[in-house]
XYZ file of C-alpha atoms in Angstrom:
389
model
C 104.467 -31.594 -75.274
C 103.677 -29.368 -72.312
C 105.913 -26.527 -71.183
C 107.825 -26.940 -67.876
C 105.838 -26.393 -64.675
C 102.576 -27.744 -66.034
C 101.243 -29.048 -62.714
C 101.570 -25.736 -60.884
C 100.185 -23.821 -63.872
C 97.093 -26.012 -64.110
C 96.452 -25.794 -60.365
C 96.766 -22.006 -60.286
C 94.636 -21.250 -63.336
C 91.767 -23.570 -62.447
C 91.795 -22.451 -58.791
C 91.500 -18.824 -59.887
C 88.692 -19.854 -62.232
C 86.824 -21.773 -59.509
C 86.947 -18.784 -57.163
C 85.803 -16.481 -59.972
C 82.837 -18.672 -60.848
C 81.886 -18.917 -57.168
C 81.895 -15.128 -56.879
C 79.842 -14.761 -60.066
C 77.354 -17.369 -58.844
C 76.901 -15.623 -55.489
C 76.485 -12.278 -57.219
C 73.724 -13.637 -59.467
C 72.000 -15.198 -56.447
C 72.126 -11.856 -54.643
C 70.691 -10.001 -57.622
C 67.978 -12.597 -58.239
C 66.885 -12.366 -54.581
C 66.514 -8.601 -54.835
C 65.123 -8.133 -58.342
C 63.996 -11.544 -59.577
C 65.299 -13.296 -62.675
C 63.047 -11.300 -64.993
C 64.248 -7.891 -63.761
C 68.000 -8.239 -64.053
C 69.829 -5.133 -65.242
C 72.499 -4.487 -67.870
C 75.432 -5.231 -65.570
C 73.842 -8.561 -64.578
C 73.536 -9.669 -68.199
C 77.109 -8.559 -68.827
C 78.180 -10.759 -65.918
C 76.371 -13.748 -67.431
C 78.051 -12.966 -70.741
C 81.407 -12.742 -68.960
C 81.102 -16.384 -67.884
C 81.540 -17.454 -71.524
C 84.637 -15.313 -72.176
C 86.234 -16.063 -68.801
C 85.793 -19.799 -69.332
C 87.208 -19.549 -72.856
C 90.195 -17.609 -71.504
C 91.111 -20.263 -68.934
C 90.666 -23.057 -71.459
C 92.799 -21.290 -74.070
C 95.718 -20.483 -71.759
C 95.862 -24.134 -70.742
C 95.695 -25.229 -74.385
C 98.612 -22.941 -75.269
C 100.632 -24.136 -72.286
C 100.018 -27.845 -72.701
C 100.256 -27.908 -76.495
C 103.939 -27.034 -76.234
C 103.758 -23.315 -76.969
C 103.183 -21.278 -80.117
C 105.254 -19.660 -82.858
C 106.861 -17.637 -80.078
C 110.227 -19.480 -79.999
C 113.896 -18.999 -79.230
C 116.421 -19.522 -82.071
C 117.391 -22.843 -80.491
C 113.774 -24.054 -80.397
C 113.241 -22.988 -84.003
C 116.333 -24.917 -85.083
C 115.058 -28.055 -83.323
C 111.607 -28.063 -84.971
C 110.253 -31.387 -86.215
C 107.005 -32.109 -88.077
C 105.481 -33.205 -84.794
C 106.501 -30.065 -82.845
C 105.461 -27.861 -85.772
C 101.946 -29.346 -85.656
C 101.805 -28.788 -81.897
C 102.946 -25.186 -82.207
C 100.507 -24.466 -85.040
C 97.702 -25.624 -82.745
C 99.111 -23.569 -79.885
C 99.417 -20.479 -82.104
C 95.751 -20.701 -83.053
C 94.841 -20.910 -79.397
C 96.927 -17.769 -78.744
C 94.629 -15.824 -81.087
C 91.620 -17.179 -79.173
C 93.366 -16.332 -75.903
C 93.994 -12.715 -76.861
C 90.403 -12.196 -77.975
C 89.003 -13.921 -74.862
C 91.193 -11.734 -72.661
C 89.933 -8.532 -74.289
C 86.295 -9.638 -74.059
C 86.638 -10.712 -70.412
C 88.358 -7.550 -69.228
C 86.220 -5.126 -71.222
C 82.998 -6.866 -70.179
C 84.009 -6.327 -66.551
C 84.808 -2.679 -67.267
C 81.400 -2.101 -68.854
C 79.654 -3.860 -65.968
C 81.305 -1.562 -63.455
C 80.500 1.529 -65.517
C 76.813 0.613 -65.660
C 76.832 0.358 -61.863
C 78.617 3.711 -61.585
C 76.107 5.321 -63.950
C 73.175 4.077 -61.868
C 74.549 5.310 -58.548
C 75.603 8.718 -59.914
C 72.449 9.497 -61.869
C 71.626 13.182 -61.493
C 74.966 14.003 -59.846
C 77.965 15.899 -61.143
C 79.945 12.644 -61.279
C 77.616 11.382 -64.024
C 79.553 13.393 -66.590
C 82.750 11.591 -65.613
C 80.968 8.260 -66.094
C 79.921 9.252 -69.617
C 83.497 10.210 -70.462
C 84.701 6.873 -69.066
C 82.132 5.055 -71.226
C 83.489 6.803 -74.311
C 87.084 5.999 -73.414
C 86.356 2.340 -72.624
C 84.373 2.008 -75.867
C 87.188 3.598 -77.853
C 89.637 1.271 -76.150
C 87.636 -1.795 -77.112
C 87.449 -0.706 -80.765
C 91.150 0.165 -80.763
C 92.233 -3.199 -79.347
C 90.033 -5.100 -81.789
C 91.492 -3.209 -84.742
C 94.974 -3.707 -83.357
C 94.484 -7.462 -83.007
C 92.942 -8.092 -86.403
C 95.170 -5.691 -88.367
C 98.423 -6.352 -86.534
C 99.424 -9.417 -88.556
C 98.812 -9.511 -92.302
C 97.961 -11.929 -93.761
C 95.938 -12.984 -90.754
C 96.777 -16.687 -91.051
C 100.424 -15.880 -90.347
C 99.388 -15.740 -86.691
C 99.693 -19.564 -86.732
C 102.499 -19.882 -89.260
C 105.403 -21.909 -87.774
C 107.943 -20.473 -88.114
C 106.771 -17.039 -89.211
C 108.882 -14.357 -90.863
C 106.650 -11.528 -89.631
C 107.710 -10.429 -86.157
C 104.265 -8.984 -85.431
C 102.667 -12.400 -85.964
C 104.505 -14.040 -83.070
C 105.261 -11.081 -80.779
C 101.945 -9.172 -81.165
C 104.107 -6.138 -80.336
C 102.009 -3.345 -81.849
C 98.784 -4.889 -80.590
C 100.205 -5.338 -77.083
C 101.206 -1.671 -76.915
C 97.752 -0.531 -78.047
C 95.991 -2.876 -75.616
C 98.229 -1.788 -72.721
C 97.580 1.909 -73.325
C 93.792 1.567 -73.403
C 93.563 -1.106 -70.707
C 95.764 0.508 -68.067
C 94.501 4.050 -68.669
C 90.854 2.984 -68.417
C 91.606 1.095 -65.175
C 93.133 4.251 -63.716
C 90.125 6.329 -64.774
C 87.654 3.871 -63.247
C 89.635 3.659 -60.006
C 89.726 7.459 -59.797
C 85.927 7.490 -60.131
C 85.244 4.670 -57.654
C 87.332 5.769 -54.670
C 85.661 9.211 -54.141
C 82.223 7.583 -54.437
C 83.076 5.012 -51.783
C 84.573 7.629 -49.473
C 81.135 9.304 -49.359
C 79.366 6.059 -48.491
C 77.055 6.346 -45.486
C 78.026 3.062 -43.879
C 79.926 2.130 -40.702
C 83.664 2.677 -40.992
C 84.583 -1.035 -40.951
C 82.140 -1.828 -43.762
C 83.480 1.112 -45.737
C 87.008 -0.228 -45.233
C 85.963 -3.600 -46.679
C 84.403 -2.005 -49.766
C 87.417 0.252 -50.251
C 89.612 -2.843 -50.009
C 87.573 -4.602 -52.694
C 87.783 -1.716 -55.121
C 91.448 -1.107 -54.297
C 92.102 -4.497 -55.863
C 91.970 -2.425 -59.024
C 95.545 -1.422 -58.165
C 96.547 -5.078 -58.430
C 94.797 -5.270 -61.806
C 96.942 -2.385 -63.060
C 100.113 -4.035 -61.732
C 99.144 -7.360 -63.339
C 98.497 -5.624 -66.675
C 101.949 -4.026 -66.543
C 103.666 -7.324 -65.681
C 101.792 -9.071 -68.491
C 103.287 -6.653 -70.998
C 106.764 -6.863 -69.481
C 106.794 -10.661 -69.838
C 105.533 -10.482 -73.417
C 107.411 -7.406 -74.717
C 110.616 -6.786 -72.746
C 113.338 -8.991 -74.312
C 115.132 -10.033 -71.086
C 111.803 -11.224 -69.614
C 110.220 -12.838 -72.685
C 108.735 -16.077 -71.336
C 105.412 -17.866 -71.174
C 105.016 -16.455 -67.651
C 102.747 -13.872 -69.278
C 100.075 -16.589 -69.379
C 100.037 -16.690 -65.574
C 99.590 -12.938 -65.404
C 96.814 -13.020 -67.976
C 94.861 -15.349 -65.695
C 95.605 -13.316 -62.586
C 94.575 -10.030 -64.179
C 91.338 -11.397 -65.651
C 90.418 -13.245 -62.446
C 90.869 -10.205 -60.216
C 88.774 -8.186 -62.703
C 85.983 -10.715 -62.215
C 86.363 -10.572 -58.422
C 86.275 -6.770 -58.213
C 83.236 -6.531 -60.498
C 81.138 -9.015 -58.530
C 82.266 -8.859 -54.894
C 80.264 -5.705 -53.993
C 77.019 -7.534 -54.786
C 78.255 -10.546 -52.813
C 78.861 -8.256 -49.838
C 75.244 -7.128 -50.086
C 74.182 -10.796 -49.967
C 76.357 -11.390 -46.900
C 74.641 -8.487 -45.128
C 71.235 -9.944 -45.995
C 72.163 -13.401 -44.715
C 73.890 -12.056 -41.588
C 71.932 -8.883 -40.722
C 73.961 -8.382 -37.555
C 76.891 -7.307 -39.726
C 74.942 -4.188 -40.694
C 75.850 -2.722 -37.300
C 79.461 -3.873 -37.504
C 81.663 -0.859 -36.920
C 78.733 1.463 -36.247
C 79.401 4.223 -33.762
C 76.560 5.519 -31.625
C 76.031 9.175 -30.877
C 74.428 10.763 -27.877
C 70.786 11.681 -28.403
C 69.969 15.305 -27.453
C 67.665 15.703 -24.497
C 64.126 17.017 -24.814
C 65.136 20.319 -23.253
C 67.993 20.714 -25.734
C 65.601 20.187 -28.625
C 63.177 22.726 -27.159
C 65.927 25.315 -26.782
C 67.136 24.760 -30.331
C 63.638 25.003 -31.792
C 62.876 28.242 -29.967
C 66.159 29.876 -30.995
C 65.577 29.287 -34.700
C 62.208 30.408 -36.038
C 61.715 29.405 -39.700
C 59.636 31.489 -42.067
C 56.231 30.389 -43.313
C 57.651 29.735 -46.771
C 59.717 26.912 -45.321
C 56.871 25.265 -43.431
C 55.622 22.090 -45.066
C 54.120 18.718 -44.298
C 56.446 15.740 -44.043
C 55.309 12.184 -44.479
C 56.584 9.516 -42.128
C 57.232 6.356 -44.084
C 57.133 3.094 -42.233
C 58.845 -0.136 -43.088
C 55.776 -1.541 -44.819
C 55.127 1.541 -46.920
C 52.437 3.105 -44.695
C 52.575 6.823 -44.108
C 51.222 9.350 -41.648
C 51.016 13.099 -42.194
C 53.035 15.021 -39.631
C 53.620 18.767 -39.316
C 57.186 19.951 -39.088
C 59.098 23.157 -39.666
C 61.826 22.840 -42.238
C 64.801 25.066 -42.741
C 67.019 24.471 -45.801
C 70.646 24.167 -44.723
C 72.751 22.644 -47.468
C 72.876 20.401 -50.502
C 74.322 16.940 -49.929
C 75.037 13.704 -51.726
C 73.928 10.459 -50.091
C 75.239 7.125 -51.312
C 72.983 4.256 -50.461
C 72.308 1.202 -53.112
C 74.581 0.758 -56.145
C 72.105 -1.593 -57.734
C 69.122 0.727 -57.293
C 66.986 -2.040 -55.843
C 66.069 -0.418 -52.525
C 64.685 -3.824 -51.543
C 66.854 -4.858 -48.669
C 69.190 -3.694 -45.933
C 72.846 -3.378 -46.685
C 72.442 -1.932 -50.182
C 73.443 1.590 -51.164
C 72.908 4.226 -53.860
C 73.415 7.953 -54.339
C 70.699 10.564 -53.834
C 71.192 14.213 -54.663
C 68.929 16.070 -52.287
C 68.390 19.171 -50.206
C 68.857 18.622 -46.491
C 66.571 20.365 -43.997
C 66.846 20.901 -40.283
C 63.681 19.777 -38.509
C 62.712 21.982 -35.573
C 60.026 20.788 -33.162
C 58.898 22.004 -29.755
C 58.541 18.420 -28.569
C 59.320 14.895 -29.651
C 56.496 12.375 -29.724
C 56.199 8.703 -30.476
C 54.654 9.639 -33.829
C 58.079 10.717 -35.109
C 60.451 7.818 -34.492
C 63.872 7.699 -36.097
C 65.266 4.224 -36.461
C 68.860 3.300 -37.192
C 68.192 -0.083 -38.739
C 65.746 0.911 -41.469
C 66.201 2.969 -44.602
C 63.520 5.552 -45.375
C 63.780 7.633 -48.506
C 60.828 9.485 -49.966
C 60.723 12.609 -52.098
C 58.169 15.415 -52.148
C 58.101 18.186 -54.728
C 56.589 21.607 -54.164
C 56.998 24.276 -56.846
C 60.561 24.313 -58.154
C 62.161 22.992 -54.970
C 62.671 19.323 -54.133
C 62.309 18.354 -50.509
C 63.575 15.009 -49.279
C 62.971 13.277 -45.995
C 65.886 10.902 -45.667
C 66.853 8.629 -42.824
C 69.295 6.054 -44.150
C 71.337 3.328 -42.552
C 72.624 -0.059 -43.546
């Protein structure tokens, strides 16, 4: 016998699932177009793995709901048990165990996928240390939740005992507290890492706003995680509404993990969007450049050859005077593909001012291409970087 509100519950859960699978499918298409099926990276395989756990989660919450519940009962429901309802609740209780495990695997797979992306885009930067710490915390959280789930109720088969005399076997109280602590804290850590990275993105302001909006959905994930625990732990709110919040939390996790790659696909399909929100700046006149170049005379130690890199990988040697000015961080391709417009990653480089007495057609600077080549001389790394989306 299904719980009340079955029609709305089924519609919501399967709609969330359909959107999630669409997002995952588009993400995999985007990655396959850039890298090919044989060159997928760790986060791509985690996404494929997530399909299994996400599907199992949606199936299990519906099984719990439409089997009539679990051994989580009010005193009145326990008093009204019949052999038929006991059999239904035993089945539902077993599905609750599957549900809890599927939820952990779905959410933690998404966390790991995001961390692998963060590691790739922060390689060689000071933020990389924060990523390593986050990996350790997320890994510890996964181990802690697994131990909490499998050691919370002893003997283990009491999880589907109807009725059960062990409060932990129907309330999952200790496990829920452990899972909440690791889950919410790791979400906060990952959000604190993501926002500063996105703020430094070298993309037009409107595109940056979209990406910030996607990652800010992490705030909703934290809220959903809190509400899930309130509906399953706080006595005045103890209802099966926690099943709805399980689906919402897991679904938004899937969206946040995969939407950035989908945005890259959208930019590839609609290249005009790459200029959306771009502001143009006034180009200095030839006389201004001449004045600037004559006022700043670099030393011979800073004079090197730069290579001009064209769109098809050709290069032409070109003399230029370079003066080191500052160290910067550039964020351009989170997937490290560097195979199409609209992608971004982080480069740690040394920026140089280029001083020339004249500007010729041999030194074009385009706003629609991304050029990024590195030259090493002695112990100093020199980078010629002209990036745009």
